[in-house]
Coordinates of C-alpha atoms and ligand atoms in Angstrom, one line a residue:
M23 CA -5.3 1.2 14.7
T24 CA -4.2 -2.2 15.5
A25 CA -3.5 -3.4 19.3
P26 CA 0.1 -4.0 20.4
A27 CA 0.9 -7.6 20.2
N28 CA 0.5 -8.2 24.0
Q29 CA -2.9 -7.2 23.6
L30 CA -3.4 -9.6 20.9
R31 CA -6.9 -11.1 20.7
A32 CA -8.1 -13.8 18.6
T33 CA -11.9 -12.4 18.4
P34 CA -12.7 -8.6 17.7
P35 CA -13.9 -6.8 20.6
A36 CA -17.8 -6.6 21.0
G37 CA -19.6 -4.4 18.4
H38 CA -16.5 -4.7 15.9
A39 CA -17.5 -7.9 14.4
L40 CA -17.9 -8.0 10.6
N41 CA -20.4 -10.2 9.0
V42 CA -17.8 -12.2 7.1
E43 CA -20.3 -14.6 5.6
K44 CA -22.2 -11.8 4.0
I45 CA -19.0 -10.1 2.7
R46 CA -17.8 -13.3 1.4
A47 CA -21.0 -13.6 -0.9
E48 CA -20.1 -9.9 -2.2
F49 CA -16.7 -11.4 -3.6
P50 CA -17.5 -13.5 -6.8
I51 CA -13.9 -14.9 -7.1
L52 CA -13.7 -16.3 -3.7
H53 CA -16.2 -19.3 -4.9
Q54 CA -14.1 -21.4 -6.8
Q55 CA -12.0 -24.5 -6.2
V56 CA -8.3 -24.7 -6.8
H57 CA -6.7 -28.2 -7.5
G58 CA -10.2 -29.6 -6.1
K59 CA -9.8 -27.7 -2.9
P60 CA -11.9 -24.4 -2.0
L61 CA -9.7 -21.3 -2.6
V62 CA -8.2 -19.9 0.5
Y63 CA -6.7 -16.5 -0.8
L64 CA -4.0 -15.5 1.6
D65 CA -2.2 -13.3 -0.8
N66 CA -3.9 -9.8 -0.1
A67 CA -0.6 -7.8 0.5
A68 CA 0.1 -8.4 -3.2
T69 CA -3.6 -7.6 -4.4
S70 CA -6.9 -8.1 -2.8
Q71 CA -10.0 -9.2 -4.5
K72 CA -12.7 -6.9 -5.9
P73 CA -16.5 -6.7 -4.3
R74 CA -19.2 -6.8 -6.8
D75 CA -19.8 -3.2 -6.1
V76 CA -16.3 -2.5 -7.7
I77 CA -16.9 -4.8 -10.5
D78 CA -20.3 -3.3 -11.3
A79 CA -19.4 0.5 -11.1
I80 CA -16.4 -0.3 -13.7
S81 CA -18.9 -2.1 -15.9
R82 CA -21.8 0.5 -15.5
Y83 CA -19.2 3.2 -16.6
Y84 CA -18.5 1.3 -20.0
E85 CA -21.9 0.4 -20.5
R86 CA -23.4 3.9 -19.7
D87 CA -21.1 6.9 -19.6
N88 CA -17.5 6.0 -21.3
A89 CA -16.2 9.2 -22.7
N90 CA -12.9 11.0 -22.4
I91 CA -12.8 13.6 -19.6
H92 CA -12.3 17.4 -19.1
R93 CA -12.8 17.6 -23.0
G94 CA -16.1 17.2 -24.4
V95 CA -19.1 19.2 -23.9
H96 CA -21.6 16.3 -24.7
A97 CA -23.4 14.4 -22.0
L98 CA -21.4 11.4 -21.8
S99 CA -18.1 13.3 -21.5
E100 CA -19.7 15.6 -18.8
R101 CA -21.0 12.6 -16.9
A102 CA -17.6 10.6 -17.1
T103 CA -16.0 13.6 -15.7
E104 CA -18.2 14.3 -13.0
A105 CA -17.8 10.6 -11.8
Y106 CA -14.1 10.9 -12.3
E107 CA -13.8 14.1 -10.2
A108 CA -16.3 12.5 -7.6
A109 CA -13.9 9.7 -7.3
R110 CA -11.1 12.3 -6.5
C111 CA -13.4 13.8 -3.7
A112 CA -13.8 10.2 -2.4
A113 CA -10.1 9.8 -2.2
Q114 CA -9.9 13.2 -0.7
N115 CA -12.4 12.2 2.2
F116 CA -10.7 8.6 2.6
L117 CA -7.6 10.2 3.4
G118 CA -8.7 13.3 5.4
A119 CA -6.9 15.4 2.7
A120 CA -7.6 19.2 2.8
L121 CA -8.6 19.9 -0.8
P122 CA -9.5 17.4 -3.8
S123 CA -6.7 19.1 -5.7
E124 CA -4.3 17.7 -3.4
I125 CA -5.2 14.1 -4.7
I126 CA -3.3 13.0 -8.0
F127 CA -4.4 10.0 -9.6
V128 CA -1.7 7.6 -10.9
R129 CA -1.0 4.0 -11.8
G130 CA 0.0 3.0 -8.4
T131 CA 2.5 3.5 -5.3
T132 CA 5.3 3.1 -7.5
E133 CA 4.2 5.6 -10.1
A134 CA 3.4 8.0 -7.1
I135 CA 6.8 7.6 -5.6
N136 CA 8.4 8.1 -9.0
L137 CA 6.7 11.2 -9.5
V138 CA 7.9 12.9 -6.4
A139 CA 11.3 11.6 -7.0
Q140 CA 11.4 13.2 -10.6
T141 CA 9.9 16.4 -9.9
F142 CA 10.1 17.5 -6.0
G143 CA 13.3 15.3 -5.8
R144 CA 14.9 16.9 -9.2
T145 CA 14.3 20.3 -7.8
R146 CA 15.1 20.0 -4.2
V147 CA 17.7 17.4 -4.1
G148 CA 21.3 18.5 -5.1
A149 CA 25.0 17.3 -4.9
G150 CA 26.0 16.2 -1.4
D151 CA 22.3 16.4 -0.4
E152 CA 20.8 13.2 1.7
V153 CA 17.6 11.3 1.1
I154 CA 16.7 9.0 4.1
V155 CA 14.8 5.5 3.7
T156 CA 14.7 2.6 5.9
T157 CA 15.6 -0.8 5.6
M158 CA 12.1 -2.4 5.4
E159 CA 11.4 -0.2 2.2
H160 CA 9.7 -2.0 -0.8
H161 CA 12.1 -1.7 -4.1
S162 CA 9.5 1.0 -5.0
N163 CA 10.6 3.2 -2.3
I164 CA 14.4 2.7 -2.7
V165 CA 14.9 2.5 -6.5
P166 CA 13.6 6.1 -7.7
W167 CA 15.6 7.6 -4.7
Q168 CA 18.8 5.7 -5.8
M169 CA 18.2 6.9 -9.3
L170 CA 17.7 10.5 -8.2
C171 CA 20.8 10.3 -5.8
G172 CA 22.8 9.0 -8.7
E173 CA 21.8 11.6 -11.0
K174 CA 22.3 14.4 -8.5
G175 CA 25.3 13.1 -6.6
A176 CA 23.4 12.9 -3.5
K177 CA 23.5 10.1 -0.9
L178 CA 20.8 7.6 0.3
R179 CA 20.8 7.1 3.8
V180 CA 19.4 4.0 5.5
A181 CA 17.6 4.0 8.8
P182 CA 18.1 0.4 10.3
I183 CA 15.6 -2.0 11.9
S184 CA 16.0 -4.4 15.0
D185 CA 15.6 -8.0 15.1
R186 CA 11.8 -7.8 15.6
G187 CA 11.4 -5.7 12.6
E188 CA 11.2 -2.3 14.1
L189 CA 12.6 1.1 13.0
D190 CA 15.5 2.1 15.2
L191 CA 14.3 5.5 16.0
E192 CA 17.4 6.6 17.8
E193 CA 19.4 6.0 14.9
F194 CA 16.8 7.5 12.6
Q195 CA 17.1 10.5 14.5
K196 CA 20.8 10.7 14.1
L197 CA 20.7 10.4 10.3
L198 CA 18.3 13.6 10.1
G199 CA 20.6 16.6 9.7
P200 CA 21.4 19.7 7.6
K201 CA 21.8 17.8 4.5
T202 CA 18.6 15.6 4.7
R203 CA 16.0 16.9 1.9
L204 CA 13.6 14.2 2.3
V205 CA 12.6 11.2 4.3
A206 CA 10.9 8.4 2.4
L207 CA 9.4 5.4 4.3
T208 CA 6.5 2.8 4.5
H209 CA 3.7 3.2 6.9
V210 CA 3.5 -0.8 7.0
S211 CA 6.3 -3.0 5.8
N212 CA 4.9 -5.5 3.1
A213 CA 7.4 -8.1 4.1
L214 CA 7.2 -7.8 7.8
G215 CA 3.8 -6.1 8.7
T216 CA 5.6 -3.8 11.0
I217 CA 3.4 -0.6 11.5
N218 CA 5.7 2.5 11.6
P219 CA 4.8 5.5 14.2
I220 CA 4.3 7.8 11.1
R221 CA 3.2 10.9 13.3
E222 CA 6.1 10.5 15.4
I223 CA 8.7 10.3 12.5
V224 CA 7.0 13.2 10.8
R225 CA 7.4 15.2 14.0
M226 CA 11.2 14.4 14.2
A227 CA 11.7 15.3 10.7
H228 CA 9.7 18.4 10.5
D229 CA 11.6 19.8 13.7
R230 CA 14.3 19.9 11.2
N231 CA 12.4 21.2 8.2
V232 CA 12.6 17.8 6.4
P233 CA 9.5 16.8 4.5
V234 CA 8.4 13.3 4.6
L235 CA 6.9 11.0 2.1
V236 CA 5.0 8.0 3.4
D237 CA 4.3 4.8 1.2
G238 CA 0.9 3.6 2.2
A239 CA 0.4 0.8 0.0
Q240 CA 0.1 -1.8 3.0
A241 CA -1.7 0.7 5.3
V242 CA -4.8 2.2 3.8
P243 CA -6.6 -1.4 3.5
H244 CA -6.0 -2.0 7.3
L245 CA -5.8 1.3 9.1
K246 CA -7.6 4.6 9.3
V247 CA -5.2 7.0 7.5
D248 CA -5.7 10.9 8.0
V249 CA -3.0 12.7 6.3
R250 CA -3.6 15.8 8.1
D251 CA -3.3 14.0 11.6
L252 CA -0.1 12.4 10.4
G253 CA 1.3 15.4 9.0
C254 CA 3.1 13.9 6.1
D255 CA 3.9 15.8 3.2
F256 CA 3.1 13.2 0.6
Y257 CA 1.1 10.1 0.9
A258 CA 1.0 7.2 -1.8
F259 CA -0.9 4.1 -2.3
S260 CA -2.2 1.7 -5.0
G261 CA -6.0 1.0 -5.4
H262 CA -5.7 -2.6 -6.1
K263 CA -4.6 -3.5 -2.6
V264 CA -7.7 -1.8 -1.2
Y265 CA -10.2 -3.8 -3.1
G266 CA -10.0 -1.3 -5.8
P267 CA -8.8 -2.1 -9.7
T268 CA -5.4 -2.4 -10.9
G269 CA -3.8 0.4 -12.6
I270 CA -5.1 3.2 -10.4
G271 CA -3.5 4.9 -7.2
V272 CA -3.1 8.1 -5.5
L273 CA -0.6 10.5 -4.7
Y274 CA -1.6 12.9 -1.9
G275 CA 0.6 16.0 -1.7
K276 CA 0.2 19.2 0.3
S277 CA -1.1 21.8 -1.9
D278 CA 1.9 24.4 -1.5
L279 CA 4.5 21.6 -2.2
L280 CA 2.4 20.4 -5.3
A281 CA 2.1 23.7 -6.7
A282 CA 5.7 24.6 -6.5
M283 CA 6.6 21.3 -8.1
P284 CA 7.3 21.0 -11.9
P285 CA 5.1 18.7 -14.0
Y286 CA 6.2 14.9 -14.3
Q287 CA 5.0 14.2 -17.9
G288 CA 4.1 16.4 -20.7
G289 CA 0.8 15.8 -22.8
G290 CA -3.0 16.7 -23.0
D291 CA -4.8 18.1 -20.1
M292 CA -1.7 19.3 -18.3
I293 CA -1.5 22.4 -20.0
S294 CA -3.3 25.5 -20.0
S295 CA -2.0 27.0 -23.4
V296 CA 0.7 25.4 -26.0
T297 CA 2.7 27.4 -28.6
F298 CA 5.9 26.5 -29.9
E299 CA 7.5 29.0 -28.1
K300 CA 6.0 28.5 -24.7
T301 CA 3.9 26.2 -22.8
T302 CA 1.9 27.1 -19.6
Y303 CA 0.7 24.4 -17.3
N304 CA -2.6 23.7 -16.0
K305 CA -3.1 24.0 -12.5
V306 CA -2.8 21.1 -9.7
P307 CA -3.8 18.4 -9.8
F308 CA -4.4 18.4 -13.6
K309 CA -0.6 19.6 -14.2
F310 CA 0.5 15.9 -12.9
E311 CA -2.3 14.1 -14.9
A312 CA -0.9 14.2 -18.7
G313 CA -2.9 12.1 -21.1
T314 CA -6.3 10.4 -20.7
P315 CA -6.2 9.0 -17.2
D316 CA -7.8 5.6 -16.1
V317 CA -11.2 7.0 -15.7
A318 CA -12.9 3.3 -15.0
G319 CA -10.2 2.8 -12.7
A320 CA -10.8 6.0 -10.7
I321 CA -14.5 5.1 -10.7
G322 CA -13.8 1.8 -9.4
L323 CA -11.5 2.9 -6.7
G324 CA -14.5 5.5 -5.6
A325 CA -16.6 2.4 -5.5
A326 CA -13.8 0.4 -3.5
F327 CA -13.6 3.5 -0.8
A328 CA -17.3 3.6 -0.6
Y329 CA -17.4 -0.3 0.1
V330 CA -14.5 0.1 2.7
N331 CA -16.5 3.0 4.4
G332 CA -19.8 1.1 4.4
L333 CA -18.0 -1.7 6.7
G334 CA -15.9 0.8 8.5
I335 CA -12.1 0.6 8.4
E336 CA -11.8 0.1 12.2
K337 CA -14.1 -2.7 12.1
I338 CA -12.0 -4.0 9.3
G339 CA -8.6 -3.6 11.1
A340 CA -9.9 -5.3 14.1
H341 CA -11.0 -8.6 12.2
E342 CA -7.8 -8.5 10.5
H343 CA -6.0 -8.1 13.6
A344 CA -7.8 -10.8 15.4
L345 CA -6.9 -13.3 12.3
L346 CA -3.2 -12.1 12.5
A347 CA -3.3 -12.9 16.4
H348 CA -4.9 -16.4 15.7
A349 CA -2.5 -17.0 13.1
T350 CA 0.6 -15.9 14.7
E351 CA -0.3 -18.0 17.8
A352 CA -1.0 -21.2 15.7
V353 CA 1.4 -21.1 13.1
S354 CA 4.5 -20.1 15.8
A355 CA 3.3 -23.3 17.6
I356 CA 4.3 -25.4 14.9
P357 CA 7.8 -27.0 15.5
G358 CA 10.5 -25.8 12.8
V359 CA 8.7 -22.5 12.2
R360 CA 10.5 -19.2 12.5
L361 CA 8.5 -15.9 12.0
I362 CA 10.3 -12.9 10.3
G363 CA 8.5 -9.8 11.6
T364 CA 7.6 -9.8 15.3
A365 CA 7.1 -6.3 16.2
P366 CA 4.6 -5.3 18.7
Q367 CA 2.5 -3.2 16.2
K368 CA 1.7 -5.2 13.0
A369 CA -0.9 -5.3 10.5
G370 CA -2.0 -7.9 8.0
V371 CA 1.1 -9.9 7.3
L372 CA 2.6 -13.2 8.7
S373 CA 6.1 -13.8 7.2
F374 CA 7.7 -17.2 8.2
L375 CA 10.2 -20.1 7.5
I376 CA 9.8 -23.7 8.0
D377 CA 13.1 -25.4 9.1
D378 CA 15.3 -25.1 6.1
I379 CA 12.4 -25.8 3.3
H380 CA 12.7 -23.2 0.7
P381 CA 9.7 -20.8 0.8
H382 CA 8.7 -21.6 -2.9
D383 CA 8.4 -25.4 -2.0
I384 CA 6.1 -24.4 0.7
G385 CA 4.1 -22.1 -1.7
T386 CA 3.8 -24.7 -4.1
I387 CA 2.6 -27.4 -1.6
L388 CA 0.0 -24.9 -0.2
D389 CA -1.0 -24.0 -3.8
Q390 CA -2.0 -27.8 -4.3
E391 CA -4.3 -27.4 -0.9
G392 CA -6.0 -24.6 -2.7
I393 CA -4.3 -22.1 -0.4
A394 CA -2.7 -18.9 -1.9
I395 CA 0.2 -17.2 -0.4
R396 CA 3.1 -15.3 -1.8
T397 CA 6.9 -16.4 -1.5
G398 CA 10.1 -14.8 -2.4
H399 CA 11.6 -11.6 -1.2
H400 CA 8.3 -9.5 -1.6
C401 CA 10.3 -6.9 -3.6
S402 CA 12.1 -6.0 -0.3
E403 CA 15.5 -7.7 -0.9
P404 CA 17.0 -5.4 1.9
V405 CA 14.8 -6.7 4.5
M406 CA 16.0 -10.4 3.4
H407 CA 19.4 -9.3 3.7
R408 CA 18.9 -7.8 7.0
F409 CA 17.6 -11.2 8.4
G410 CA 20.3 -13.1 6.4
I411 CA 17.5 -14.9 4.7
P412 CA 16.7 -15.4 0.7
A413 CA 13.0 -15.3 1.1
T414 CA 10.0 -15.9 3.3
A415 CA 6.7 -17.4 2.9
R416 CA 4.0 -14.7 3.7
A417 CA 0.3 -15.0 4.3
S418 CA -1.5 -11.8 4.3
F419 CA -5.2 -11.0 5.6
A420 CA -8.1 -9.3 4.2
L421 CA -11.5 -8.4 5.5
Y422 CA -13.1 -11.5 3.8
N423 CA -10.8 -14.2 5.3
T424 CA -12.0 -16.4 8.2
F425 CA -10.4 -18.2 11.1
Q426 CA -11.4 -21.5 9.2
E427 CA -8.9 -20.1 6.6
V428 CA -6.1 -19.7 9.1
D429 CA -6.9 -23.3 10.3
A430 CA -6.5 -24.3 6.8
L431 CA -3.1 -22.8 6.5
V432 CA -1.9 -24.3 9.7
R433 CA -2.8 -27.7 8.5
G434 CA -1.4 -27.0 4.9
I435 CA 2.0 -26.1 6.8
A436 CA 1.7 -29.4 8.8
K437 CA 1.4 -31.1 5.2
V438 CA 4.5 -29.3 4.0
R439 CA 6.5 -30.7 7.1
E440 CA 5.0 -34.2 6.2
V441 CA 6.2 -33.9 2.7
F442 CA 9.8 -32.9 4.0
A443 CA 9.9 -35.2 7.1
Ligands
LIG512 N1 3.7 -4.8 -2.7 C1 3.6 -7.3 -2.4 O1 3.3 -8.5 -2.7 P1 2.4 -1.0 -6.8 O2 3.0 -2.4 -7.6 O3 2.8 0.2 -7.2 O4 0.9 -1.3 -6.7 O5 2.9 -1.1 -5.1 C2 4.2 -1.2 -5.0 C3 4.4 -1.2 -3.6 C4 5.0 -0.2 -2.9 N2 5.1 -0.3 -1.6 C5 4.8 -1.3 -0.8 C6 4.7 -1.4 0.9 C7 4.1 -2.3 -1.5 O6 3.8 -3.4 -0.8 C8 4.2 -2.6 -2.9 C9 3.6 -3.7 -3.6 C10 3.3 -6.1 -3.4 O7 4.0 -7.0 -1.3 C11 3.8 -6.4 -4.6 S1 5.3 -6.6 -4.8

C-alpha cells in the first residue's frame, strides 16, 4: 500500500529498492528509439509492457502444448488443460481468493463487469431499485449499469468526489438505502490515481446487506490485493495492465453468489448436458466460460503473476510511489501546470494540464521526444465534467520506469511550454 502524500518520498525505503536496470533488460520492447529518441513509456495505465517470461510462456505453449482444453483425452489437451487450470490457481493466490472456482477467466475488466451486470444484475435488480457508482468510474463501470437500469427501470446513483478527487464517504453513506442492490466502484481511478478505501466502503455497504463489486483494473499492478481482506463480493481486472497479455482478465466472485447466478453466455463447456428439451449447466467457474477460452492468454497471465510475485508487489508499489512523488514534485513546480487528482492516497497516475494547451498537443509534442503518455478523457468522461475540463495529459508509471524517465518528462513539458510560448 502506498504512503499518504504527506509522507511522499522520492526514494523507496531501504530494502525496498528494485533492480530497475536488470528489470528493464527483461522487457524487450523498452529498448528502442522513437523519433530518434530513446523510448520513455509512461502510458502504463492504458497497458503495460510484457517481460520476456510472459512472451516466452505464450510462445512455449504454442510451440509445445497447444490444444483445446477440458475436451481431449490426448496428451496435448491434458497438458493445455493442466496449464490453464494452474493459471486459475495462480490467479486465486494472486487475489487471495478462497477457491480456484471463484476465479472466472474473461476478456478483461470490461467483460467481467458486463458479466456481473447481465447475470447477477438482471436477477437481483428490479424496477425502482438502485445501483451506486461513483463519479470517478471508468466507462466500463458506468455503461453496463446504465444499460441494466434502463432495462429494469432501476436508478443509477452516483457518489460524488471532492476537488482533490477523493470519494465523499458521507455522501456515499447517504446514498446507501433500502433500494440499493449493488455498489460498483473502482479501487484506483485511472484518470486521477485516487485509491479508494475499499475495506471501509465494503463495511458500510455490508452493514446494509448490499454487495460490492470492485473494478481493480488500476489497482492490481500497484497494490497488494486480498479479496478476503477487502471483503468485496466481486473483483475485476485485466491481465494486460499487470504485465500479462491482452484478451484475458479475471472476475473474482464469492462462491455462493456465483453459484446462484445464471450463466452469461451459452455454448460449449458451460453445460453438463444438452437436449432440445432441457440444458443443465456445468458447475462454477465453467458455467461462465462458454466456448474455447483464451488458453494462451491465461498461461501468459499466470507467468505475469509469477513475475510480479518474484519481484514482490510491495517493492513494486514502493518504487512506483517514489516515481510518482518525484514526478508530482517536479511537474507541479513547472509554471502553468495544474494537477488533476491530488488525493493523499494515490497510485501510478499523474494527470495534468499546462496553461490552456490542449492535452492532445502536449501528447504529440512529447511523442516527438520519444515520450509516450495518454491524453484525452481516459474513458472517464464524468471525471472530466466534474473538473470542468475536456481532457488531461496523463503519465502513468510501472515497475520498469526510472527517475531519469521522469526527468525526461519534465524536460519534455518544458519543451511543450516553449513551443506554445
Ligand atoms: N483503462 C486507460 O487508459 P479493459 O479495457 O477491459 O482492459 O479495461 C477497462 C478499464 C476498466 N476500469 C478501469 C479503472 C480502467 O482503467 C480500464 C482501462 C485504460 O485508463 C484504457 S481506457
